[in-house]
Tab-separated table of C-alpha atoms in Angstrom:
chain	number	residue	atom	x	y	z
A	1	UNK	CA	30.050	-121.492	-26.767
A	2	UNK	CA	31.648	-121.137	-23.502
A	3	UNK	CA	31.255	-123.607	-20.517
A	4	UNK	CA	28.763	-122.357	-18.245
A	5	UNK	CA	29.402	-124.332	-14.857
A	6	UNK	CA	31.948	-126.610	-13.320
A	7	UNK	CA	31.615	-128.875	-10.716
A	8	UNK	CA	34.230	-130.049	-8.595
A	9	UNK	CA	32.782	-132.880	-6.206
A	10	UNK	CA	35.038	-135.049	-3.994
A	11	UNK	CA	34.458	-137.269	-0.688
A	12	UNK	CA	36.973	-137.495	2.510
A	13	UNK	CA	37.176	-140.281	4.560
A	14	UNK	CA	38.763	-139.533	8.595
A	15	UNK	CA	39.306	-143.315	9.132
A	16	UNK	CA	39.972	-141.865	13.190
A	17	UNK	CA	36.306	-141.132	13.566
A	18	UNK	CA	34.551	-142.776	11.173
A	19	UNK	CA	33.501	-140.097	9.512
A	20	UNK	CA	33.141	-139.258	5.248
A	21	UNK	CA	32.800	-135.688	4.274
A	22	UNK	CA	31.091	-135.060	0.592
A	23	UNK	CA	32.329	-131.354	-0.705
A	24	UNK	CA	30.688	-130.150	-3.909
A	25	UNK	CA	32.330	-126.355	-5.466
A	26	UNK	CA	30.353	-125.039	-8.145
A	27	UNK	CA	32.260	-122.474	-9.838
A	28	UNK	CA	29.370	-121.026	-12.470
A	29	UNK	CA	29.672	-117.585	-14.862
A	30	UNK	CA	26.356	-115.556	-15.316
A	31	UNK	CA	25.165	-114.595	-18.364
A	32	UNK	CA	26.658	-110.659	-17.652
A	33	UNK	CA	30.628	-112.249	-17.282
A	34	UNK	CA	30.392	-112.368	-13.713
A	35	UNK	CA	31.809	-115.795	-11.415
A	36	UNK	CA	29.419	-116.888	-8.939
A	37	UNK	CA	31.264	-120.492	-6.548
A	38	UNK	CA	29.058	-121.895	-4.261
A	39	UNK	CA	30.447	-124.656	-1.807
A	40	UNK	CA	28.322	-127.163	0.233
A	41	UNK	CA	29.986	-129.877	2.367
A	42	UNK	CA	27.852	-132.571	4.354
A	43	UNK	CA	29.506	-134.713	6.898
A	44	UNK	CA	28.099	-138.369	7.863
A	45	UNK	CA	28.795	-141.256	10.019
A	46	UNK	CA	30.287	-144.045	7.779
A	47	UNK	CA	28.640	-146.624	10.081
A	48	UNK	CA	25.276	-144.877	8.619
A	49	UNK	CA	25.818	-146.282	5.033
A	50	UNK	CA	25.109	-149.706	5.848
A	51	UNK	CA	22.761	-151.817	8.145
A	52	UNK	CA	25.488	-153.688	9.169
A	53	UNK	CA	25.639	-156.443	11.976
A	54	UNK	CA	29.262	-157.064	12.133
A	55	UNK	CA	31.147	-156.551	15.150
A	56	UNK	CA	32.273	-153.923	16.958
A	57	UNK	CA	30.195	-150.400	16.872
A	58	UNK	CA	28.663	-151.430	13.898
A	59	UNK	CA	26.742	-154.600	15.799
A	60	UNK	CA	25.938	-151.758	18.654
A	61	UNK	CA	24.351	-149.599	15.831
A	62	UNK	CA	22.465	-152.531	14.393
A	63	UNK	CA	20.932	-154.168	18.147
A	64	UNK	CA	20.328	-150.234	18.685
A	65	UNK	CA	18.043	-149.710	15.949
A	66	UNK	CA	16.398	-152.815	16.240
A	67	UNK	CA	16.000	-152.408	19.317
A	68	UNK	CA	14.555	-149.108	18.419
A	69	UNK	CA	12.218	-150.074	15.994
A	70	UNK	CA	10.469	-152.467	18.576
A	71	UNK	CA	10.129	-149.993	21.099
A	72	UNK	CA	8.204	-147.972	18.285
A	73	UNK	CA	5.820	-150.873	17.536
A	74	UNK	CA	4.815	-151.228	20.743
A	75	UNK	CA	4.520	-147.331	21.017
A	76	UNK	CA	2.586	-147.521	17.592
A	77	UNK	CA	0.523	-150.869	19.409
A	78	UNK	CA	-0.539	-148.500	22.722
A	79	UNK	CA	-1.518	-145.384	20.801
A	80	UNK	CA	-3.745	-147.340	18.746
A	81	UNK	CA	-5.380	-149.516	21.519
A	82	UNK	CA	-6.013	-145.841	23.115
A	83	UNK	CA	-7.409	-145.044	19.604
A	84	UNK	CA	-9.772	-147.765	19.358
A	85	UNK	CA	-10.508	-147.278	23.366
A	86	UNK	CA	-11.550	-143.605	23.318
A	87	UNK	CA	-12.870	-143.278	19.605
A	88	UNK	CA	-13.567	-139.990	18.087
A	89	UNK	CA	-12.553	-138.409	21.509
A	90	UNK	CA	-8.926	-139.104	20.732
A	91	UNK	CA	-8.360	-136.525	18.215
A	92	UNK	CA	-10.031	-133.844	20.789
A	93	UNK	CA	-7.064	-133.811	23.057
A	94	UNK	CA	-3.933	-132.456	22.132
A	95	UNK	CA	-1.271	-134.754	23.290
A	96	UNK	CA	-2.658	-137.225	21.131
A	97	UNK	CA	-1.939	-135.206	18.226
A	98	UNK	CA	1.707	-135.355	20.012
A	99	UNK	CA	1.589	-138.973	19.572
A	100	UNK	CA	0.354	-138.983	16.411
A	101	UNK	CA	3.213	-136.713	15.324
A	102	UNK	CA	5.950	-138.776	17.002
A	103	UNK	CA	4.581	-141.517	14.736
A	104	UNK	CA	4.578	-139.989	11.475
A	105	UNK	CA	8.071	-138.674	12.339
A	106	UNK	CA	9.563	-141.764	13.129
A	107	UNK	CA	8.027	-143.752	10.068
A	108	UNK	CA	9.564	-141.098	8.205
A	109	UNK	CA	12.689	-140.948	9.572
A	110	UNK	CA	12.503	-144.830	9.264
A	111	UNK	CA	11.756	-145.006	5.334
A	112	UNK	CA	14.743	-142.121	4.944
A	113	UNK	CA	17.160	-144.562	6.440
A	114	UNK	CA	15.981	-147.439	4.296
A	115	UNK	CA	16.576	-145.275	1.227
A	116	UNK	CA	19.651	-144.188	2.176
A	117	UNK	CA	20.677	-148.054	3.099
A	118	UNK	CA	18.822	-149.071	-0.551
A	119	UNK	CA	20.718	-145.852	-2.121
A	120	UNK	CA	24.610	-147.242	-0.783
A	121	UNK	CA	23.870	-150.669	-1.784
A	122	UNK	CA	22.955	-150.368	-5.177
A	123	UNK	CA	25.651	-148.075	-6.090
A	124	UNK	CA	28.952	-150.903	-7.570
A	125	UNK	CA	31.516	-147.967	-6.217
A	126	UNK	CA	30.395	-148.452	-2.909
A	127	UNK	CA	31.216	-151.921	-2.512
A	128	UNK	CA	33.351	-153.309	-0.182
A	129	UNK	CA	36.444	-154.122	-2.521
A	130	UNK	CA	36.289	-150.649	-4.072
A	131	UNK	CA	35.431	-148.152	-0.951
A	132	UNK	CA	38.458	-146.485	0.385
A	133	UNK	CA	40.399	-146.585	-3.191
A	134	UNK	CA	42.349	-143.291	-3.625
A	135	UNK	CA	41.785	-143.803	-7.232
A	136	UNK	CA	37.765	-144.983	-7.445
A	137	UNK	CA	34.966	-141.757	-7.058
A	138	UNK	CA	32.485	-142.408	-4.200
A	139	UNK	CA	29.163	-141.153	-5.332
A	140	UNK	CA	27.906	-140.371	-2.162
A	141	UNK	CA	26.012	-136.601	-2.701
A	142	UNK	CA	22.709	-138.457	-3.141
A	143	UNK	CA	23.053	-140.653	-0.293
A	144	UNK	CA	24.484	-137.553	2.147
A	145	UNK	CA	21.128	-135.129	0.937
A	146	UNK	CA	19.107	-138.431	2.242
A	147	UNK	CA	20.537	-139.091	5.459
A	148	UNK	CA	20.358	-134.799	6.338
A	149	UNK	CA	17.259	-135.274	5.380
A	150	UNK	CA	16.835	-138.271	7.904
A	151	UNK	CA	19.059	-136.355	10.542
A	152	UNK	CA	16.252	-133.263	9.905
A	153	UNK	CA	13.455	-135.605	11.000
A	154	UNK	CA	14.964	-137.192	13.739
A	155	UNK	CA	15.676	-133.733	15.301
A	156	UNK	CA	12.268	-132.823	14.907
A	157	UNK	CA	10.726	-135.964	16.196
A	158	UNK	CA	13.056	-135.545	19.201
A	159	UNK	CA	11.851	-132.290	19.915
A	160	UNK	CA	8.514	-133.095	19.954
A	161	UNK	CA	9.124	-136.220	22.024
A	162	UNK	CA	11.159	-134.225	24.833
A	163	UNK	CA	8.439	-131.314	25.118
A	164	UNK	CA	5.646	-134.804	25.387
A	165	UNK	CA	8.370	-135.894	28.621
A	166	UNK	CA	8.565	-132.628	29.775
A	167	UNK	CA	5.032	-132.543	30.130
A	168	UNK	CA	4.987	-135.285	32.427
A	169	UNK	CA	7.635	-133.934	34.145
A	170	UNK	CA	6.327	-131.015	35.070
């Protein structure tokens, strides 16, 4: 038997911009002798790992996305009252499909961030006393795959809300 795959995985932390990069190398033979390595890095904000209210830019992150969240309710609130105002004649116009889509984006987007936050907290070598060890593994691959994922969305939802402004606009 010969080993058919290794995986080399390891996580940087730039303490200068906040920033942890997860690399993954996967080195992997094929069943004719040949070497396939496949590489995949994913960069993310550390601040992103934790709903944190402490001071400094983590407390601007936190008022920001509460902050954020409100201004969706309401947002969620006014679409609805249209709903309820207009009926069956809301789906008929296009822009409210806009809305609708700006919704369902930002829920998403939303529940990926909650993961992620659920994902960081659960894991023991993420803690507070053991983050930033040179000798402790951060097992952060799952958490980074969730938060592109999040990153994804939010593009998308952005897009969608700048060509609903740009409609007003022009």
């Amino acid at each position: 038997r010969a080993t058919r795959a290794i995986i080399i995985e390891y996580s940087t932390l730039n303490v200068n911009v906040n920033i942890i990069t997860n690399n993954r190398v996967l080195f992997e033979s094929d069943p004719s002798g040949g070497f396939r390595a496949d590489h995949q890095a994913q960069v993310v904000r550390a601040l992103l790992l934790s709903a944190s209210p402490a001071a400094g830019v983590e407390l601007g992150m936190f008022i920001y996305q509460v902050v954020l969240v409100l201004l969706f309710l309401g947002y969620n609130a006014f679409v609805f009252w249209l709903l309820g105002k207009t009926q069956h004649k809301f789906f008929t116009y296009g822009w409210n499909w806009c809305d609708i889509a700006i919704l369902i984006l930002f829920y998403a987007t939303l529940w990926t961030r909650i993961q992620a936050y659920v994902k960081a907290g659960s894991e023991d070598a993420l803690s507070s006393a053991v983050i930033g060890h040179p000798e402790e593994f951060m097992p952060l691959a799952g958490i980074c795959q969730t938060l592109a994922l999040s990153n994804q969305l939010l593009s998308f939802l952005v897009l969608i809300a700048w060509v609903k402004v740009l409609k007003y606009l022009s």
